[in-house]
Coordinates of C-alpha atoms in Angstrom, one line a residue:
X23 CA 121.1 69.6 109.1
X24 CA 119.5 67.0 112.0
X25 CA 118.1 70.0 113.9
X26 CA 116.2 71.9 111.1
X27 CA 114.9 68.4 110.1
X28 CA 113.4 67.6 113.6
X29 CA 111.6 71.1 113.8
X30 CA 110.4 71.0 110.4
X31 CA 109.1 67.2 111.2
X32 CA 107.4 69.0 115.1
X33 CA 103.6 69.4 113.7
X34 CA 101.4 71.3 115.4
X35 CA 98.0 69.5 116.5
X36 CA 94.7 71.7 115.4
X37 CA 92.4 68.4 116.5
X38 CA 91.6 70.5 119.7
X39 CA 90.9 73.8 117.8
X40 CA 88.5 72.0 115.2
X41 CA 86.4 70.9 118.0
X42 CA 86.2 74.1 119.4
X43 CA 82.7 75.5 118.9
X44 CA 81.1 75.4 115.8
X45 CA 81.5 78.3 113.8
X46 CA 79.1 81.4 114.8
X47 CA 79.5 85.1 113.2
X48 CA 79.1 88.3 115.2
X49 CA 75.8 89.9 114.7
X50 CA 75.9 92.0 111.3
X51 CA 77.2 95.0 111.4
X52 CA 80.5 93.6 114.0
X53 CA 83.1 92.5 113.2
X54 CA 86.5 91.8 115.2
X55 CA 89.8 91.7 113.8
X56 CA 93.2 89.9 115.3
X57 CA 96.2 91.9 115.9
X58 CA 99.2 90.0 117.8
X59 CA 100.9 93.1 118.6
X60 CA 99.0 95.1 121.5
X61 CA 100.9 99.6 120.7
X62 CA 102.0 100.6 123.4
X63 CA 99.9 104.5 121.9
X64 CA 97.4 104.4 119.5
X65 CA 99.1 107.3 118.1
X66 CA 100.4 106.4 115.2
X67 CA 102.4 109.6 114.6
X68 CA 103.6 109.4 117.9
X69 CA 105.1 106.1 118.8
X70 CA 104.6 102.5 117.2
X71 CA 103.3 103.4 113.9
X72 CA 103.0 100.0 113.2
X73 CA 101.3 98.6 115.6
X74 CA 99.2 101.6 116.4
X75 CA 99.1 102.2 112.6
X76 CA 96.9 98.4 112.4
X77 CA 94.7 99.6 114.7
X78 CA 94.0 103.2 114.6
X79 CA 95.5 104.1 110.0
X80 CA 92.0 105.0 108.2
X81 CA 90.0 103.5 110.9
X82 CA 90.2 106.5 113.0
X83 CA 93.0 108.9 111.5
X84 CA 93.8 109.7 108.8
X85 CA 96.4 111.3 106.5
X86 CA 96.7 114.5 103.6
X87 CA 96.9 110.9 101.4
X88 CA 96.8 107.6 101.6
X89 CA 97.7 104.2 100.5
X90 CA 94.9 102.3 99.0
X91 CA 94.2 98.5 99.2
X92 CA 96.8 98.6 95.1
X93 CA 99.9 100.4 96.9
X94 CA 99.1 103.7 95.0
X95 CA 98.5 107.0 96.3
X96 CA 95.0 108.3 96.7
X97 CA 93.4 111.6 97.6
X98 CA 92.3 111.9 101.6
X99 CA 92.2 114.7 103.4
X100 CA 93.9 116.8 100.8
X101 CA 91.8 116.3 97.1
X102 CA 94.2 117.3 94.6
X103 CA 98.4 118.9 94.7
X104 CA 100.6 120.2 92.5
X105 CA 104.0 119.8 92.8
X106 CA 106.9 123.1 91.4
X107 CA 109.3 122.4 88.5
X108 CA 111.8 121.8 90.7
X109 CA 110.4 119.4 92.4
X110 CA 110.6 122.2 96.7
X111 CA 107.0 123.8 96.8
X112 CA 104.3 120.9 96.8
X113 CA 100.7 123.1 97.5
X114 CA 97.7 120.6 99.0
X115 CA 94.2 121.3 98.4
X116 CA 92.2 120.4 101.4
X117 CA 88.8 119.2 101.5
X118 CA 86.5 121.2 103.1
X119 CA 83.7 120.1 105.4
X120 CA 85.7 117.3 107.5
X121 CA 85.0 117.3 111.6
X122 CA 86.7 115.3 113.7
X123 CA 85.4 113.1 116.0
X124 CA 85.5 116.0 119.0
X125 CA 83.5 118.2 116.6
X126 CA 86.5 120.3 116.1
X127 CA 87.0 121.5 111.8
X128 CA 89.9 120.0 109.8
X129 CA 91.8 123.3 107.5
X130 CA 95.3 124.1 106.5
X131 CA 96.1 125.3 110.0
X132 CA 95.7 121.8 111.7
X133 CA 97.8 120.7 109.3
X134 CA 100.7 122.3 109.4
X135 CA 100.2 122.4 113.9
X136 CA 100.4 117.7 113.1
X137 CA 103.4 118.6 111.1
X138 CA 104.6 121.5 112.6
X139 CA 104.6 118.6 115.5
X140 CA 105.7 116.1 113.8
X141 CA 108.8 118.1 112.2
X142 CA 109.6 119.6 115.6
X143 CA 113.0 118.6 118.6
X144 CA 110.6 116.8 120.8
X145 CA 109.0 115.0 117.8
X146 CA 108.7 111.2 119.2
X147 CA 107.8 110.4 115.7
X148 CA 109.4 107.2 114.9
X149 CA 109.3 108.2 111.0
X150 CA 110.7 111.8 110.7
X151 CA 113.8 111.0 109.6
X152 CA 111.5 110.8 106.2
X153 CA 109.9 114.1 106.3
X154 CA 113.7 115.9 106.9
X155 CA 113.6 117.6 103.5
X156 CA 110.4 119.8 104.7
X157 CA 111.6 122.7 106.0
X158 CA 108.7 124.6 106.8
X159 CA 104.7 123.8 106.3
X160 CA 102.4 127.3 105.5
X161 CA 99.2 128.2 105.5
X162 CA 97.5 129.8 102.6
X163 CA 93.9 130.1 103.3
X164 CA 92.0 127.2 104.9
X165 CA 91.6 125.3 102.1
X166 CA 95.7 125.6 101.2
X167 CA 98.2 124.3 102.3
X168 CA 102.4 124.4 100.7
X169 CA 105.0 122.4 102.0
X170 CA 108.5 123.9 101.0
X171 CA 111.4 121.3 100.9
X172 CA 115.4 121.3 101.2
X173 CA 115.4 119.7 98.2
X174 CA 113.7 117.7 96.3
X175 CA 111.9 113.9 97.8
X176 CA 111.1 111.7 95.2
X177 CA 108.9 109.9 97.8
X178 CA 107.6 112.1 100.0
X179 CA 104.1 111.8 98.4
X180 CA 104.8 108.0 99.4
X181 CA 105.3 108.3 102.7
X182 CA 102.7 111.0 103.1
X183 CA 100.2 108.3 103.3
X184 CA 102.4 106.4 105.7
X185 CA 100.3 106.0 109.4
X186 CA 103.4 108.7 110.5
X187 CA 101.9 111.6 109.2
X188 CA 98.0 111.4 109.8
X189 CA 96.2 114.8 111.2
X190 CA 96.1 115.3 114.6
X191 CA 94.0 117.3 115.8
X192 CA 95.6 120.2 117.9
X193 CA 93.2 120.0 121.6
X194 CA 93.7 116.4 121.1
X195 CA 97.4 115.9 120.0
X196 CA 98.3 115.1 124.0
X197 CA 95.9 112.5 124.3
X198 CA 96.0 111.0 121.5
X199 CA 97.4 107.8 122.6
X200 CA 95.5 107.1 124.9
X201 CA 91.9 108.3 123.9
X202 CA 92.6 108.9 119.7
X203 CA 90.4 111.5 118.5
X204 CA 90.5 111.3 114.9
X205 CA 88.2 112.3 111.3
X206 CA 88.2 108.1 110.2
X207 CA 84.6 106.5 109.7
X208 CA 85.4 105.4 113.2
X209 CA 86.1 106.5 116.4
X210 CA 87.4 105.2 119.4
X211 CA 84.7 104.1 122.1
X212 CA 87.6 102.6 125.0
X213 CA 90.6 101.4 125.2
X214 CA 91.0 97.8 127.5
X215 CA 94.6 97.8 128.2
X216 CA 95.9 94.2 127.3
X217 CA 93.4 93.4 125.8
X218 CA 91.1 95.4 122.8
X219 CA 89.9 98.3 121.5
X220 CA 86.6 99.4 120.5
X221 CA 85.6 101.8 118.3
X222 CA 82.5 102.3 116.9
X223 CA 80.3 103.9 113.8
X224 CA 81.4 107.8 113.3
X225 CA 77.6 109.0 112.3
X226 CA 79.3 112.7 110.6
X227 CA 82.5 111.1 108.5
X228 CA 83.4 112.4 105.9
X229 CA 83.2 109.6 103.0
X230 CA 79.7 108.9 104.8
X231 CA 78.9 106.3 107.3
X232 CA 80.7 103.1 107.0
X233 CA 78.4 99.8 106.8
X234 CA 80.0 98.3 110.6
X235 CA 78.6 99.6 113.0
X236 CA 81.8 98.7 115.8
X237 CA 85.1 97.8 115.1
X238 CA 86.8 95.7 118.0
X239 CA 90.6 95.0 117.8
X240 CA 91.5 92.4 119.9
X241 CA 94.8 91.8 120.7
X242 CA 96.1 88.1 120.7
X243 CA 99.8 87.1 120.7
X244 CA 99.6 82.9 120.6
X245 CA 98.3 80.9 116.9
X246 CA 96.6 78.5 118.4
X247 CA 94.6 80.8 120.6
X248 CA 94.0 82.9 116.6
X249 CA 92.5 80.1 116.0
X250 CA 90.5 79.8 118.5
X251 CA 89.2 82.8 119.0
X252 CA 88.2 82.7 114.4
X253 CA 86.7 79.2 114.7
X254 CA 84.4 80.5 118.1
X255 CA 83.2 83.7 116.4
X256 CA 85.1 85.4 118.7
X257 CA 86.9 87.5 116.6
X258 CA 86.4 87.1 112.6
X259 CA 89.4 88.7 110.8
X260 CA 93.5 88.2 110.8
X261 CA 95.1 90.2 108.1
X262 CA 97.8 87.9 109.8
X263 CA 98.4 84.8 111.6
X264 CA 101.1 84.0 113.2
X265 CA 101.7 80.2 112.7
X266 CA 101.7 79.6 109.1
X267 CA 100.9 75.7 109.7
X268 CA 97.5 76.7 111.2
X269 CA 96.9 78.6 107.8
X270 CA 95.8 75.4 106.0
X271 CA 93.2 74.0 107.6
X272 CA 91.2 77.2 106.3
X273 CA 92.3 76.7 102.7
X274 CA 89.3 73.8 102.7
X275 CA 86.5 75.3 105.8
X276 CA 83.5 76.6 103.8
X277 CA 82.9 78.9 107.0
X278 CA 86.1 80.6 106.3
X279 CA 87.9 82.7 103.0
X280 CA 91.5 81.5 102.9
X281 CA 94.4 83.9 101.7
X282 CA 98.1 84.0 100.7
X283 CA 98.5 87.1 100.1
X284 CA 101.9 89.5 100.2
X285 CA 103.2 91.5 102.0
X286 CA 105.5 94.3 102.7
X287 CA 107.4 92.7 105.4
X288 CA 111.4 91.8 106.0
X289 CA 112.7 89.4 108.1
X290 CA 116.0 90.4 108.9
X291 CA 118.5 89.5 112.0
X292 CA 120.2 92.8 112.2
X293 CA 123.6 93.1 113.5
X294 CA 125.7 95.6 115.1
X295 CA 128.0 97.1 113.3
X296 CA 130.2 99.2 115.4
X297 CA 130.8 95.7 117.7
X298 CA 133.8 93.0 116.6
X299 CA 133.7 90.8 114.9
X300 CA 130.3 92.0 113.1
X301 CA 132.3 95.7 112.4
X302 CA 134.3 93.3 109.5
X303 CA 132.5 93.2 106.9
X304 CA 133.6 89.2 106.3
X305 CA 132.6 88.1 109.1
X306 CA 129.0 89.5 108.7
X307 CA 129.0 87.7 104.9
X308 CA 130.6 84.5 106.3
X309 CA 127.3 84.3 108.5
X310 CA 125.3 85.1 105.1
X311 CA 125.8 81.7 103.6
X312 CA 126.6 80.2 106.6
X313 CA 122.1 80.1 106.0
X314 CA 120.2 77.7 103.7
X315 CA 117.3 80.6 103.4
X316 CA 115.2 77.8 101.7
X317 CA 115.5 75.6 104.7
X318 CA 114.6 78.4 106.5
X319 CA 111.5 79.2 105.1
X320 CA 110.0 76.2 105.1
X321 CA 110.8 75.1 108.2
X322 CA 109.3 78.7 109.7
X323 CA 106.4 79.6 107.2
X324 CA 105.8 76.2 105.6
X325 CA 107.4 77.2 102.5
X326 CA 104.8 79.8 102.2
X327 CA 107.7 83.1 102.6
X328 CA 110.1 83.9 99.9
X329 CA 114.0 84.3 100.9
X330 CA 115.8 87.5 100.3
X331 CA 118.7 88.7 99.0
X332 CA 118.7 92.7 100.4
X333 CA 115.8 94.6 101.9
X334 CA 112.8 94.4 100.0
X335 CA 109.9 91.8 99.9
X336 CA 108.4 90.2 96.1
X337 CA 105.2 92.9 97.5
X338 CA 108.1 96.1 96.0
X339 CA 107.9 96.5 92.1
X340 CA 111.6 97.5 93.1
X341 CA 111.9 93.8 94.3
X342 CA 114.7 92.1 93.1
X343 CA 116.8 89.1 93.7
X344 CA 120.1 88.8 95.0
X345 CA 119.6 85.9 97.2
X346 CA 122.5 85.1 94.7
X347 CA 124.9 87.4 96.0
X348 CA 125.8 84.9 98.7
X349 CA 124.3 81.3 98.2
X350 CA 124.8 78.6 101.1
X351 CA 127.5 77.4 101.3
X352 CA 129.5 76.4 104.9
X353 CA 133.0 75.4 103.7
X354 CA 133.3 78.9 102.3
X355 CA 131.6 80.4 105.6
X356 CA 134.6 79.1 107.3
X357 CA 136.6 79.9 104.8
X358 CA 136.0 83.8 105.3
X359 CA 135.6 83.6 109.2
X360 CA 139.4 82.0 109.4
X361 CA 140.6 85.0 106.3
X362 CA 138.4 87.2 109.2
X363 CA 141.3 86.1 112.1
X364 CA 138.1 84.0 113.5
X365 CA 139.6 79.8 112.2
X366 CA 138.2 79.4 116.0
X367 CA 134.8 80.6 115.4
X368 CA 132.9 82.5 118.0
X369 CA 130.1 83.3 120.2
X370 CA 127.8 86.1 120.8
X371 CA 124.6 86.8 121.9
X372 CA 121.6 87.2 119.9
X373 CA 118.7 89.2 121.2
X374 CA 115.0 88.2 120.4
X375 CA 112.3 89.3 121.0
X376 CA 109.2 87.3 122.4
X377 CA 107.4 87.3 118.0
X378 CA 106.7 83.5 117.2
X379 CA 108.6 83.8 113.6
X380 CA 112.1 85.4 115.4
X381 CA 112.6 82.7 118.4
X382 CA 111.1 79.9 115.3
X383 CA 113.8 81.3 113.2
X384 CA 116.8 82.6 116.0
X385 CA 116.5 78.6 116.9
X386 CA 117.1 77.6 113.4
X387 CA 119.8 79.7 112.4
X388 CA 121.8 78.8 115.6
X389 CA 122.1 75.5 114.4
X390 CA 123.6 76.6 111.7
X391 CA 126.1 78.9 112.5
X392 CA 126.8 76.0 115.0
X393 CA 128.4 74.5 111.3
X394 CA 131.1 77.2 110.5
X395 CA 132.5 77.0 114.6
X396 CA 130.0 80.5 115.7
X397 CA 128.6 80.1 118.6
X398 CA 125.1 82.2 119.4
X399 CA 123.2 82.6 122.8
X400 CA 119.7 83.4 122.6
X401 CA 118.4 85.7 124.9
X402 CA 114.7 86.6 124.8
X403 CA 113.5 90.2 124.7
X404 CA 109.9 91.2 125.0
X405 CA 108.6 92.8 121.6
X406 CA 108.3 95.8 122.1
X407 CA 108.9 97.7 125.7
X408 CA 112.6 95.6 125.9
X409 CA 113.3 94.6 123.2
X410 CA 112.9 98.5 121.3
X411 CA 114.7 99.5 125.0
X412 CA 117.6 97.7 124.6
X413 CA 118.2 97.1 120.2
X414 CA 116.2 99.7 118.5
X415 CA 116.5 102.4 121.1
X416 CA 120.0 101.7 122.9
X417 CA 121.6 99.9 120.1
X418 CA 122.9 97.5 123.3
X419 CA 123.0 94.0 120.8
X420 CA 125.7 91.8 118.9
X421 CA 122.1 90.4 116.8
X422 CA 118.9 90.5 116.6
X423 CA 116.4 89.3 114.3
X424 CA 112.8 91.4 113.7
X425 CA 110.5 92.4 110.9
X426 CA 110.6 95.5 109.4
X427 CA 106.9 96.3 108.2
X428 CA 106.8 99.6 106.6
X429 CA 107.2 99.4 102.8
X430 CA 110.3 101.3 101.3
X431 CA 112.2 102.0 104.0
X432 CA 115.8 100.4 102.8
X433 CA 116.8 103.6 103.4
X434 CA 116.9 103.0 107.2
X435 CA 120.4 102.1 106.7
X436 CA 121.3 105.1 105.8
X437 CA 120.2 106.7 109.2
X438 CA 122.2 107.9 111.5
X439 CA 122.1 106.0 114.0
X440 CA 120.0 103.8 114.1
X441 CA 120.2 100.0 116.0
X442 CA 122.3 98.5 112.7
X443 CA 125.1 101.9 113.7
X444 CA 125.7 100.6 109.6
X445 CA 127.6 103.4 108.0
X446 CA 128.7 103.3 103.7
X447 CA 129.2 106.8 102.1
X448 CA 128.5 104.7 98.6
X449 CA 125.2 103.8 100.0
X450 CA 124.1 107.0 101.7
X451 CA 125.2 108.7 98.1
X452 CA 122.9 106.1 96.5
X453 CA 119.7 107.0 99.0
X454 CA 120.8 110.6 98.5
X455 CA 120.4 110.4 94.3
X456 CA 116.9 108.4 94.4
X457 CA 115.7 111.6 97.2
X458 CA 116.3 113.5 94.0
X459 CA 115.5 111.8 91.0
X460 CA 113.4 113.4 88.9
X461 CA 111.9 110.9 86.9
X462 CA 110.4 107.2 87.6
X463 CA 113.5 105.4 85.5
X464 CA 116.1 107.0 87.9
X465 CA 114.2 106.6 90.6
X466 CA 114.3 102.5 90.0
X467 CA 117.4 102.2 89.2
X468 CA 118.3 104.0 92.5
X469 CA 116.3 101.5 94.7
X470 CA 118.5 98.2 92.2
X471 CA 121.6 99.4 94.2
X472 CA 120.7 100.4 96.2
X473 CA 119.5 96.6 96.8
X474 CA 122.6 95.7 95.5
X475 CA 125.0 97.9 98.3
X476 CA 123.7 96.1 101.1
X477 CA 123.4 92.8 99.5
X478 CA 127.0 93.3 99.0
X479 CA 127.8 94.6 102.0
X480 CA 124.8 92.8 104.4
X481 CA 125.1 94.8 107.3
X482 CA 122.0 92.9 108.7
X483 CA 121.1 88.9 107.4
X484 CA 118.4 88.7 105.3
X485 CA 117.1 85.9 105.6
X486 CA 112.2 86.1 103.6
X487 CA 109.5 87.7 103.0
X488 CA 106.8 86.7 105.5
X489 CA 104.2 86.1 103.3
X490 CA 100.9 88.0 104.1
X491 CA 98.2 84.4 105.3
X492 CA 95.1 86.0 106.0
X493 CA 91.7 84.6 106.9
X494 CA 88.4 85.7 107.9
X495 CA 84.1 84.8 108.0
X496 CA 82.6 83.5 104.9
X497 CA 80.3 86.4 103.8
X498 CA 82.3 89.6 104.9
X499 CA 83.5 91.1 101.8
X500 CA 86.4 94.5 101.3
X501 CA 89.0 92.6 103.8
X502 CA 92.7 93.3 102.0
X503 CA 93.8 90.4 100.5
X504 CA 97.9 91.9 100.7
X505 CA 99.5 94.2 102.3
X506 CA 101.2 97.4 100.3
X507 CA 101.1 98.8 103.8
X508 CA 100.1 97.3 107.6
X509 CA 96.6 98.5 107.8
X510 CA 93.6 96.5 108.9
X511 CA 91.1 99.4 107.2
X512 CA 88.0 98.8 107.9
X513 CA 86.0 101.4 106.3
X514 CA 84.8 99.5 103.2
X515 CA 84.3 96.1 105.2
X516 CA 81.1 94.3 105.4
X517 CA 78.6 92.0 105.4
X518 CA 77.6 90.7 102.4
X519 CA 73.5 90.6 102.5

């Protein structure tokens, strides 16, 4: 693999960065965190559920329940709940005395408004499909809310803890994308588009005033610029450093804490399963066999990622290592392509978002594809705007590559339509059975079966799980080490005394 080896040999010089201004923490009570992607809006219940959630979820917006740093469901705006024996009715007992940043009170009517908005025909919520089983949301009294389902859904409570299910206040709902109003510990003071979002402590927070006075989200896409901001003291935290080769310098630096944690982002190369030649499973399987995932991980993540064979990361309790289903076998790949009628190979367009990990991965994959006679012409698309319009929404592509950061999202392959254009009745039935599961064992067995189906039929090339390479200033406590959900939750972050 001469190309891959040459690419691996390219190391990024950090001498200039190390010579940057000496470390200097921001003032006590202030924290700035770096986020690579600026969201298109700040309301995760409208759009950009990952990018928006990384700014405002838990900091500004809250849900009935939440997913904590240990991936456990915890009460939030609902103090408790009961699920009926048939699994069709959820009764939530809501927290009293909660107010929004604009002074409005939270109650069951407000919660109903949020869910009616999420489920309504005009909803732009990117995760709306997760809540499709909810047929009605009803107010019992100011402190009690019920949800009625068309069928049991064993994952619903977990999904209610996602950023997409935050509870918005009716009078501010129309402007939350640019001027968010929530119940969280911080309120948004200013969004300097293209640069940062500035938040300050909300004195009326039901959970008690947070330790930090000011939290700022800085949008910095370039990894070297991220490092420079950390070293100069312009920023204190990055949850996911964009260039793994820059991570090692922080592990031995007393000015920082560096932690290689487990994240939920699976990097996959999705194919348009409705477009030839990707409508032939043999072609998709051959392309999977053409890639040495271990070499890819070594090059792209400095060996810190984990090769995967299906759409789950090792951070998931349901993860199964299925990389052995289609191992690296260029000769076998050529034979399978010939069987499918592509013995002379073919050419396709590889639509790649302008994210560092995606572009690096695509370049290496391009070289692997060449070894089996397949030509991938890389086309760069601005992310998120152009990529979302062309690939996610328009489904006008041959192959793409993206990191899926939402936890427990293997069900995307059963969404119709979705950008893969994947159709498999067996897989759809398996996902339906998971939803109807009445025991933890049945739910786990269902997720195992779902992984095995897509590992075999290969609707996407399953590449690797991205590590969560967190770096933060020494003396900062409460930063999440792992990433069970995409988050920059500053609720419990504080400077050590």
